[in-house]
Coordinates of C-alpha atoms in Angstrom, one line a residue:
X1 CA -73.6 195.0 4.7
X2 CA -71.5 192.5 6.5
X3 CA -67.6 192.6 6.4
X4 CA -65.9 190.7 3.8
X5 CA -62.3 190.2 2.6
X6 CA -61.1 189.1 -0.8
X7 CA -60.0 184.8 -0.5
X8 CA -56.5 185.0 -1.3
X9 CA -55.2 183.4 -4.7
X10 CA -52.8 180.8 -2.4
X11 CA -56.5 180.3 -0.1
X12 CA -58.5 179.9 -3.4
X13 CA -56.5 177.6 -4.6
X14 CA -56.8 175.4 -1.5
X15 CA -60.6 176.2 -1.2
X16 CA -61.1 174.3 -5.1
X17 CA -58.5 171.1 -4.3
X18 CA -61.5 169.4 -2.7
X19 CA -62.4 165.9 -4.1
X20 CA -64.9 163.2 -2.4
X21 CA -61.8 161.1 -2.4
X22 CA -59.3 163.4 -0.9
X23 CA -60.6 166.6 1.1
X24 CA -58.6 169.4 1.7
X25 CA -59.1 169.5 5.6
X26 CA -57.1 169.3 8.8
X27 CA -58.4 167.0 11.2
X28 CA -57.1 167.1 14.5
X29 CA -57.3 165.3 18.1
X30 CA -56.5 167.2 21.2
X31 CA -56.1 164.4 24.1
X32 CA -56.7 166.0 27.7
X33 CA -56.5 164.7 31.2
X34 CA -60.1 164.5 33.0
X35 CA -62.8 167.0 31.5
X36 CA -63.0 170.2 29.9
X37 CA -65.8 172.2 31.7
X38 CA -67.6 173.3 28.4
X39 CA -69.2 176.7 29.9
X40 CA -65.4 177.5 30.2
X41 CA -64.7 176.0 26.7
X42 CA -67.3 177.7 25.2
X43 CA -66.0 181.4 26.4
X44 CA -62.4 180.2 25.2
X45 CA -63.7 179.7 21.8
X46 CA -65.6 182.9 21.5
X47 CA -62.3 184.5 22.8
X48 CA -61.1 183.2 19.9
X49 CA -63.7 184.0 17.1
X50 CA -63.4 187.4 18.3
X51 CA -59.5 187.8 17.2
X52 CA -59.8 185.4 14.2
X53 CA -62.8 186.7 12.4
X54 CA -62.1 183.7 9.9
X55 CA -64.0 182.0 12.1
X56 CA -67.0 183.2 12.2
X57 CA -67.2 183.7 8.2
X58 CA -67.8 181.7 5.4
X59 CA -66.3 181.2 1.6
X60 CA -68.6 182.5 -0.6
X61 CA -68.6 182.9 -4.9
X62 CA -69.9 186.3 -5.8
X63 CA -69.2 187.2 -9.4
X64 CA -66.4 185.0 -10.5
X65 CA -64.3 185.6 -7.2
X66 CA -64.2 184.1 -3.8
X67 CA -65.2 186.1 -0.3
X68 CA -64.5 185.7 3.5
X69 CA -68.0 186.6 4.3
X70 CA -69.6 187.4 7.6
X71 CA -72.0 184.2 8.4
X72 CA -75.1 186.2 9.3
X73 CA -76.5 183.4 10.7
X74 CA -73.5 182.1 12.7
X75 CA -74.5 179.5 15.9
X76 CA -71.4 178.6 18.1
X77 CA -73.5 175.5 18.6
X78 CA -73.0 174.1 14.8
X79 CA -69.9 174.0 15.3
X80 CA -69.1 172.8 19.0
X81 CA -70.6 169.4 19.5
X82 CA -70.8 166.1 21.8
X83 CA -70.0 163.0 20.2
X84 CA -70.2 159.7 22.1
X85 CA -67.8 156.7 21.1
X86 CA -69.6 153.5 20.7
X87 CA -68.3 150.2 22.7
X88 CA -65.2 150.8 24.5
X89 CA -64.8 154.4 23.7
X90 CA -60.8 153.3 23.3
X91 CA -58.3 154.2 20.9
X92 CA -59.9 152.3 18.2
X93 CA -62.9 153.4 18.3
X94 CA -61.2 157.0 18.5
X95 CA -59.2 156.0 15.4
X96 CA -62.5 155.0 13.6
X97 CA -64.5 158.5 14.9
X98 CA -61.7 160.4 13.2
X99 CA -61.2 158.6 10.1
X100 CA -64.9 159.3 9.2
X101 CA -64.6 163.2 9.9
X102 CA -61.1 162.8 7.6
X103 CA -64.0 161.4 5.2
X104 CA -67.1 163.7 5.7
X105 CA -67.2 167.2 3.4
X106 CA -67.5 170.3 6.0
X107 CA -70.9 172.0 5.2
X108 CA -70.2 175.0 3.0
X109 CA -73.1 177.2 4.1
X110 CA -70.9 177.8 7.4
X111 CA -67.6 178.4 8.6
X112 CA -65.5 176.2 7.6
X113 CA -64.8 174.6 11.1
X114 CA -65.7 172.0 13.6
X115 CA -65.3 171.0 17.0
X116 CA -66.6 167.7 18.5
X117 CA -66.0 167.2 22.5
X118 CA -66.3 163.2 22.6
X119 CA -66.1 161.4 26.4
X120 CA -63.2 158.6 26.3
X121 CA -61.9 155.7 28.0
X122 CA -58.6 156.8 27.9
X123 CA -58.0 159.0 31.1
X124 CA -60.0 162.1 29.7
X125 CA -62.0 163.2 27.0
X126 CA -60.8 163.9 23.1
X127 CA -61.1 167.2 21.3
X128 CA -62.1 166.5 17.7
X129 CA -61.5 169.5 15.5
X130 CA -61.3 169.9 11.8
X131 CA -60.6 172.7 9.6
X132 CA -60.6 173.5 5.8
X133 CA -57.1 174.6 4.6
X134 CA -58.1 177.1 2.8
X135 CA -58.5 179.1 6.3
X136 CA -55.1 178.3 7.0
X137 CA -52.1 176.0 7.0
X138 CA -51.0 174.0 10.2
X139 CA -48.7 177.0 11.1
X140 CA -51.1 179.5 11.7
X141 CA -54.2 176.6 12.7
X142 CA -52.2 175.4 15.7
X143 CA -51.0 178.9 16.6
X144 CA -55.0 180.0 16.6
X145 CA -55.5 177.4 18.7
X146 CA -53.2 178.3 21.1
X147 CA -55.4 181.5 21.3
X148 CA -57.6 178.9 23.5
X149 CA -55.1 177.8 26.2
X150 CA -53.9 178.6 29.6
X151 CA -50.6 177.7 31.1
X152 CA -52.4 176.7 34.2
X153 CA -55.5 175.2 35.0
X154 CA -57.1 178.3 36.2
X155 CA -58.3 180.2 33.0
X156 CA -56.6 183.5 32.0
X157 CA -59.0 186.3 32.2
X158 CA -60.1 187.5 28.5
X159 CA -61.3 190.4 27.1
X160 CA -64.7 190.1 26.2
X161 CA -65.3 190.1 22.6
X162 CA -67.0 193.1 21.4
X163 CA -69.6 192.7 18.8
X164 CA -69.2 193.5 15.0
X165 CA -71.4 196.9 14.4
X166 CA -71.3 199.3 11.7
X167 CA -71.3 200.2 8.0
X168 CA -68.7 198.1 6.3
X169 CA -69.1 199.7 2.9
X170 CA -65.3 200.8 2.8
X171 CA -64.3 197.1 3.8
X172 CA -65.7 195.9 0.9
X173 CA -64.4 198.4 -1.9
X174 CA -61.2 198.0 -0.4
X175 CA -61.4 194.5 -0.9
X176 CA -62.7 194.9 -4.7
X177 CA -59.7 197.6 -4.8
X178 CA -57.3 194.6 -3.4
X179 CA -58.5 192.3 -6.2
X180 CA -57.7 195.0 -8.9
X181 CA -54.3 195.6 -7.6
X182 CA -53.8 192.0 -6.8
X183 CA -54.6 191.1 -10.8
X184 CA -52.4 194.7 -11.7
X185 CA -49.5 192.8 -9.9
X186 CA -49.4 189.6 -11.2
X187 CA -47.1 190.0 -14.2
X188 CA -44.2 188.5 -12.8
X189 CA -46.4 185.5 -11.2
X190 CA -48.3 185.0 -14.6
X191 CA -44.9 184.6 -16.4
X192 CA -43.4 182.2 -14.2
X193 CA -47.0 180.2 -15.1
X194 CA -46.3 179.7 -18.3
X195 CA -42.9 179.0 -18.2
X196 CA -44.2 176.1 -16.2
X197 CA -46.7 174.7 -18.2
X198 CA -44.3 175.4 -21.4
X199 CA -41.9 173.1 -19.9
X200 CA -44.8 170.5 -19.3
X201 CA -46.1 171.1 -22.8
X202 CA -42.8 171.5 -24.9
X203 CA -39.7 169.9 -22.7
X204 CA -37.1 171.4 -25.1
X205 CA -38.1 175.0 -24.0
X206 CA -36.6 173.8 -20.6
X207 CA -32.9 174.1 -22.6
X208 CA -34.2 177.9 -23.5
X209 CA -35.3 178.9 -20.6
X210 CA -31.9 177.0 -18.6
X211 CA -29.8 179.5 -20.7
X212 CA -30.7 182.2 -18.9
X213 CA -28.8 181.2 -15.6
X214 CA -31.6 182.2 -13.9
X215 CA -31.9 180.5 -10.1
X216 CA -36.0 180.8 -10.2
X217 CA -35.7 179.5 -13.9
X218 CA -33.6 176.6 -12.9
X219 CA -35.9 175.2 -10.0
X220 CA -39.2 175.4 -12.0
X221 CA -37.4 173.7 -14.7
X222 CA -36.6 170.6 -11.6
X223 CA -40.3 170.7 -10.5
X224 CA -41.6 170.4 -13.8
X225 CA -39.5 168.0 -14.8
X226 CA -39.7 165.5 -11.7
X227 CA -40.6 161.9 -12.9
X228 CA -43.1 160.5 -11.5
X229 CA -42.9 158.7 -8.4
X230 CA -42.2 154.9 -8.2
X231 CA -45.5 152.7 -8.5
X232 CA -45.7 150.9 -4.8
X233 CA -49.0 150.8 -3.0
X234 CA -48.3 153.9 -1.0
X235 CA -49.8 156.0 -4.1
X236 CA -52.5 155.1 -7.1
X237 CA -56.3 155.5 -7.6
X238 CA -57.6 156.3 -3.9
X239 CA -61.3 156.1 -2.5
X240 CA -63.1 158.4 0.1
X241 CA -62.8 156.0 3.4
X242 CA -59.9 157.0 5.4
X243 CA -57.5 155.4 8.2
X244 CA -55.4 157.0 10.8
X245 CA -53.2 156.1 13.2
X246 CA -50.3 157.8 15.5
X247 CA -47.9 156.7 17.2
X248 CA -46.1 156.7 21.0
X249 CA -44.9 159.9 21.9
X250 CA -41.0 160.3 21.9
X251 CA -39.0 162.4 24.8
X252 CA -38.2 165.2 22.4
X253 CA -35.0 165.9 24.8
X254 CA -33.7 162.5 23.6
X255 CA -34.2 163.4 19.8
X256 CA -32.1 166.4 20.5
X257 CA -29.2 164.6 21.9
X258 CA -29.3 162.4 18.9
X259 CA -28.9 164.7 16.4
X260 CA -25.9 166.3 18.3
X261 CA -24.0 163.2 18.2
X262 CA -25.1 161.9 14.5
X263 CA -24.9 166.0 13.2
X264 CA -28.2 165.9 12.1
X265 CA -31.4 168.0 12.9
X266 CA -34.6 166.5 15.1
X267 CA -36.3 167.4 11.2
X268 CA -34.0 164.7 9.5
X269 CA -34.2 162.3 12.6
X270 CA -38.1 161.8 12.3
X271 CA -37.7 162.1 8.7
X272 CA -35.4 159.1 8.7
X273 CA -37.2 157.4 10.9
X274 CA -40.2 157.4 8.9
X275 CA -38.1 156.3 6.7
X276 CA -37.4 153.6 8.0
X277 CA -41.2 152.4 9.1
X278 CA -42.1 153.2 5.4
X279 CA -39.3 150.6 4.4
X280 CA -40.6 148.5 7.2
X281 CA -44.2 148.4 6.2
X282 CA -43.6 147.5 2.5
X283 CA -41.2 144.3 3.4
X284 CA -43.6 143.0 5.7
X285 CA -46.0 143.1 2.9
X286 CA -43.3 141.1 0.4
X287 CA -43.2 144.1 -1.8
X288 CA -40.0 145.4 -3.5
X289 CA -37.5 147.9 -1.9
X290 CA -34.4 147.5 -3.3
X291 CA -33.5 150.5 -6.0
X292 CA -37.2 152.3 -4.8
X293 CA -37.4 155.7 -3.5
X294 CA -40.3 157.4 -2.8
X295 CA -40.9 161.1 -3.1
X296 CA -42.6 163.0 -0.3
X297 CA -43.8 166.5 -0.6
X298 CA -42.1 168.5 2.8
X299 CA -43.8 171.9 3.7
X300 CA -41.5 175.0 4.4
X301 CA -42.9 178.0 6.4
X302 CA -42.5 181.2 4.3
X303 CA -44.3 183.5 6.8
X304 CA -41.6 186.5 8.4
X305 CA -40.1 186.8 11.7
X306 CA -43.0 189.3 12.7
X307 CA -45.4 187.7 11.6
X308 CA -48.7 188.7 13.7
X309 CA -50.5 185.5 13.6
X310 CA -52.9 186.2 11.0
X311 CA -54.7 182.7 9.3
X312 CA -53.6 181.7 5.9
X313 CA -51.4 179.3 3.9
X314 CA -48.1 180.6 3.7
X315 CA -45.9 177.9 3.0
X316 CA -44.1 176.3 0.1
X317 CA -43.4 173.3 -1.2
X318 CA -39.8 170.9 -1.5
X319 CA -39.6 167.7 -3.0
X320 CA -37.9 165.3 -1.0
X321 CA -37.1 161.4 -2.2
X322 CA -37.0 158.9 0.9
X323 CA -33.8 156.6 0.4
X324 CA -36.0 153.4 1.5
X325 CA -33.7 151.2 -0.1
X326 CA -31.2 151.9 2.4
X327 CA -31.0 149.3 4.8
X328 CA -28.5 150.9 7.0
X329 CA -30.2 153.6 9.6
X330 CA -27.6 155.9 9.6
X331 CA -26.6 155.5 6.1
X332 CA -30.2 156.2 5.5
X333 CA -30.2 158.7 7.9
X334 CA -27.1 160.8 6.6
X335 CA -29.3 160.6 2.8
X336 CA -32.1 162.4 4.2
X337 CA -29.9 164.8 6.2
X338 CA -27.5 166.0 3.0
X339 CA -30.6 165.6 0.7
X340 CA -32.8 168.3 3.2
X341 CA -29.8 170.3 3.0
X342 CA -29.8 170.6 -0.8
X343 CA -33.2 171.7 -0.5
X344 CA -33.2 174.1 2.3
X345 CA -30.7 175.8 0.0
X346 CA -33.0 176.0 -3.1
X347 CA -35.4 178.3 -4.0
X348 CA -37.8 175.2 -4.9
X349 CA -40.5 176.5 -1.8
X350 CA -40.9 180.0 -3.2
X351 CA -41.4 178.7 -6.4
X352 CA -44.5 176.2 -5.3
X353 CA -45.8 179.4 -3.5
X354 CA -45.9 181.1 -6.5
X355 CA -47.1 178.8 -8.4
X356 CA -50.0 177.8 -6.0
X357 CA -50.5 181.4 -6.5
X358 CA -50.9 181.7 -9.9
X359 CA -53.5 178.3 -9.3
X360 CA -56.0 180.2 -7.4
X361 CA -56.4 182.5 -10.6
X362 CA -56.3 180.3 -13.0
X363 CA -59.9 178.6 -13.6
X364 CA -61.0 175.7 -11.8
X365 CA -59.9 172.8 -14.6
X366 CA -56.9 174.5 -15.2
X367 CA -55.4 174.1 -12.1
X368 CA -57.1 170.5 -11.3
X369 CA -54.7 169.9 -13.6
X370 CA -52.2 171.5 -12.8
X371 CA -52.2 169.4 -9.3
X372 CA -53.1 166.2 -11.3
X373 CA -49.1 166.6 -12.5
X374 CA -47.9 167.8 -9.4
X375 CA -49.4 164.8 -7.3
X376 CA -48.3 162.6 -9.7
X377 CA -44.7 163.5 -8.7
X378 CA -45.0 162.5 -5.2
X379 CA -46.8 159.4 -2.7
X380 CA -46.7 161.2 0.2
X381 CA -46.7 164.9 2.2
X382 CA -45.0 164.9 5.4
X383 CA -45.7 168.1 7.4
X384 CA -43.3 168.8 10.8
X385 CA -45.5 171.5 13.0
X386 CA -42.8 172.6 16.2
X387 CA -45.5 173.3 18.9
X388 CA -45.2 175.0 22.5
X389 CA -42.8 172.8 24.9
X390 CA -44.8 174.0 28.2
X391 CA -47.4 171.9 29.7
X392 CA -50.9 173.5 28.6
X393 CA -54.4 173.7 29.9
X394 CA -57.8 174.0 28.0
X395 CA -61.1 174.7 29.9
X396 CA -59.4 173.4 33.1
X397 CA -57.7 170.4 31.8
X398 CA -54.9 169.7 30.9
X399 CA -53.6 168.8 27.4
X400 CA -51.5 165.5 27.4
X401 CA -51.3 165.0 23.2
X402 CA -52.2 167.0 20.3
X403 CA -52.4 165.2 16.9
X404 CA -53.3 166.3 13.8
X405 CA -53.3 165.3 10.5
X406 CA -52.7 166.4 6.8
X407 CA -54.6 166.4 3.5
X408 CA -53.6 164.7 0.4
X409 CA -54.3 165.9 -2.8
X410 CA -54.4 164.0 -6.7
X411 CA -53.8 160.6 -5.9
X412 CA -51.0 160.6 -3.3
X413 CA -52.1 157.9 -0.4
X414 CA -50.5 158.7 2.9
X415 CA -49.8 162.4 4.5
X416 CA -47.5 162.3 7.7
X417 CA -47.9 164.9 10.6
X418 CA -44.6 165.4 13.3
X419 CA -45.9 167.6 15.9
X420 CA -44.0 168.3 19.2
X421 CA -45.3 169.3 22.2
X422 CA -44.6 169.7 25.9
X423 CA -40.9 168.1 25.1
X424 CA -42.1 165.2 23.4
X425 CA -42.6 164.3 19.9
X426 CA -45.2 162.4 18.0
X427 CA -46.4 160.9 14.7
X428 CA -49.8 161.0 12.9
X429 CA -50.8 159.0 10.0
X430 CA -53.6 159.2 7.6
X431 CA -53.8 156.8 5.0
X432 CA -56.3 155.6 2.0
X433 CA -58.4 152.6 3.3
X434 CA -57.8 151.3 -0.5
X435 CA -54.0 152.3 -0.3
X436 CA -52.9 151.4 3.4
X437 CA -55.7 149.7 5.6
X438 CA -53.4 149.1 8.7
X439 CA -51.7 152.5 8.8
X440 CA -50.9 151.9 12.3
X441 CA -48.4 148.9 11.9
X442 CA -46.4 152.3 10.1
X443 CA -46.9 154.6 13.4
X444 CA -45.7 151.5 15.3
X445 CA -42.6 150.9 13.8
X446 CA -42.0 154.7 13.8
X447 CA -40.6 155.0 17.3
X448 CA -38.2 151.8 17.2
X449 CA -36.7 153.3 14.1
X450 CA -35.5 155.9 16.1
X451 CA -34.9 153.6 19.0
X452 CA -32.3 152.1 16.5
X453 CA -30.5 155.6 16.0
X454 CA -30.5 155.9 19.7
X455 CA -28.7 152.5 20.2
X456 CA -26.5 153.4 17.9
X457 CA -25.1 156.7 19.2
X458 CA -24.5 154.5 22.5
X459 CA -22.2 152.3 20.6
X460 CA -18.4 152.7 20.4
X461 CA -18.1 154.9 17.2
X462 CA -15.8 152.7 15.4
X463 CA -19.0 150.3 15.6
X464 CA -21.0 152.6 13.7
X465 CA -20.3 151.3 10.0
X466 CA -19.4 148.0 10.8
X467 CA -21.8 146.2 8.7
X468 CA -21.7 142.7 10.7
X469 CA -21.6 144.0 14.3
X470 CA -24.8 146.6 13.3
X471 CA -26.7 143.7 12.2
X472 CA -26.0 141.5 15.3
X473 CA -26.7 144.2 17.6
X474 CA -30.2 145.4 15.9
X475 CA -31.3 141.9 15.0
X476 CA -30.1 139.8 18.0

């Protein structure tokens, strides 16, 4: 019998989010100078299946609950193929290639993963890849990729996989035994579930439950009490067709030196300056900013220290309202730096992680529901990924720019990826077509909003909050 391992609740609970108009998938581009030699790629990525058996196993339902599964049938080559750009084979056409994967269901029979090598115009050929979240969050997805990589452009030499033999009869009642203990264990989990949907159901429980002084109490009575986010055309009803869009890299060094001078982290810099493009992008369409914030869902990282790398999503949730109605930079800048603050200081992503828990158990409606409220609350998820800051190779090339970017789930529009990488730093945008057709006039805007904070530190400090000398100096 093939090896299998119980989905956790947290995976489950990802694995059901799908909808045709917002799949839960990672998509990715890894940019690269020249070409990959795909003998070399191909050993690279058996490498890799070999120490992340998620990889070569599949999701399957068997009596209610949900498997990693052995695919018995498993061909490297359904997942590893050539795709050629029509036209120009430039950016846009890149753009276009990579909106429809962000579009196109992943085949279920199979591991949930693809890689397409596609030939560019743009100095060297493109890495496609795609994965479902429910085999992991960005943490652990980038940090299996790494798996791949050299630090030169000679490949490292690899063990060679060994092959899966055996009787696996003990892997599987230990994952039967998991699922017992697992339900055995979830009193504390269930009660925090229906606290939740209490508060949801019957507000004045909230006052009850607030009484008890309780810190977890208190932050599930915040999330489930959030408004719902303000009506702009960044959220509402959204469609299946998908736009992305990223932006110029930033020297990561410079980001760094920012933050020193303002007090702020690089994490509340490219917050604010997203910010700031968001703000930028709704003027130029005439619509209304003044008194409007927009709520953004911000992943936290709740794996340990020693952490061995396994796949998985083990990150919370914190809610975190963009100040677009600050026109000011750094005024808008020092909102999302005390406002990130508040948060990093709240149990608020422990709680989401429990609760997203508690969702993989619950059956399938229930917690389509569940994320129907939660999605409501929010028009956006922006996701920062830190990534190596050495120069890497892949199949004898050499990576210049990895992109990737987020799912949305409900009806929130837009999901925002910050990755760094080799000391620079870059934006990713994916957008609803029906929601934000032009998603790249937002990853354009995103590095001269930082170029403002930039011209700013280089100003005389008593300049800084003078109203009439900032706007001379940032609009001529």
């Amino acid at each position: 019998m093939s090896p299998c391992e119980l989905i956790s609740c947290v995976d489950t609970a990802w694995l059901r989010m799908d909808r045709p108009n917002n799949l839960m998938q990672i998509v990715g581009v890894l940019m690269f100078d020249g070409q990959l030699d795909e003998a070399q790629l191909r050993a690279s990525l058996l490498y890799t299946l070999s120490v992340q058996p998620r990889f070569h196993q599949k999701a399957s339902l068997e009596g209610g609950e949900y498997y990693w599964r052995d695919d018995p049938d498993f061909d490297l080559d359904q997942h590893l193929k050539r795709v050629i750009l029509p036209g120009k084979a430039g950016k846009e056409e890149l753009e276009r290639l990579v909106a429809d994967f962000a579009s196109t269901p992943l085949n279920h029979q199979r591991p949930l993963w693809e890689m397409h090598l596609v030939d560019t115009s743009l100095g060297g050929q493109a890495l496609v890849v795609r994965f479902h979240h429910a085999m992991g969050d960005g943490f652990s997805l980038v940090r299996a990729l790494l798996t791949m990589m050299d630090d030169s452009p000679t490949p490292a030499s690899r063990p060679q996989p060994e092959p899966i033999t055996g009787d696996h009869d003990d892997d599987e009642q230990d994952a039967h035994q998991g699922s017992r203990l697992l339900r055995a264990g979830l009193k504390l989990t269930g009660t925090l579930w229906s606290k939740y949907v209490e508060v949801l159901t019957h507000p004045t429980k909230a006052m009850d439950y607030l009484k008890t002084g309780r810190d977890v109490t208190a932050e599930l009575y915040t999330i489930a009490t959030l408004s719902d986010d303000a009506k702009t055309r960044l959220k509402g009803e959204t469609g299946s067709a998908k736009r992305v869009a990223w932006s110029e890299q930033i020297p990561l060094p410079d980001v760094k030196a920012v933050g020193r001078v303002l007090g702020c982290s690089v994490n509340d810099l490219l917050i604010a300056a997203t910010a700031g493009a968001f703000r930028h992008y709704l003027l130029a369409q005439g619509d209304e900013v003044d008194g409007i914030e927009i709520r953004t869902l911000v992943p936290v990282n709740m794996r340990a220290p020693d952490d061995k790398g396994a796949l998985g999503n083990r990150f919370g949730l914190v809610a975190l309202d963009l100040p677009i109605d600050i026109a000011h930079p750094l005024q808008r800048l020092h909102a999302v730096r005390d406002r990130m603050q508040a948060l990093k200081s709240s149990l608020q992503p422990a709680v989401v992680l429990n609760l997203l828990e508690v969702m993989g158990m619950a059956p399938r409606a229930v917690q389509q529901q569940a994320i129907d409220i939660l999605s409501a609350k929010a028009s956006a998820v922006i996701t920062n990924v830190p990534g190596p800051q050495q120069t890497l190779y892949l199949a004898g090339a050499r990576l210049r720019q990895p992109l990737f970017w987020v799912p949305q789930a409900g009806d929130i529009g837009v999901g925002v990826s910050i990755l760094s990488y080799d000391n620079k730093v870059q934006l990713g945008l994916i957008t609803d077509k029906k929601r934000v057709p032009d998603p790249e006039l937002i990853a354009l805007r995103f590095a001269v909003e930082f170029e403002q904070l930039l011209l700013l530190v280089l100003m005389e400090p008593d300049l800084l909050y003078d109203p009439e000398m900032l706007d001379q100096l940032l609009h001529g």
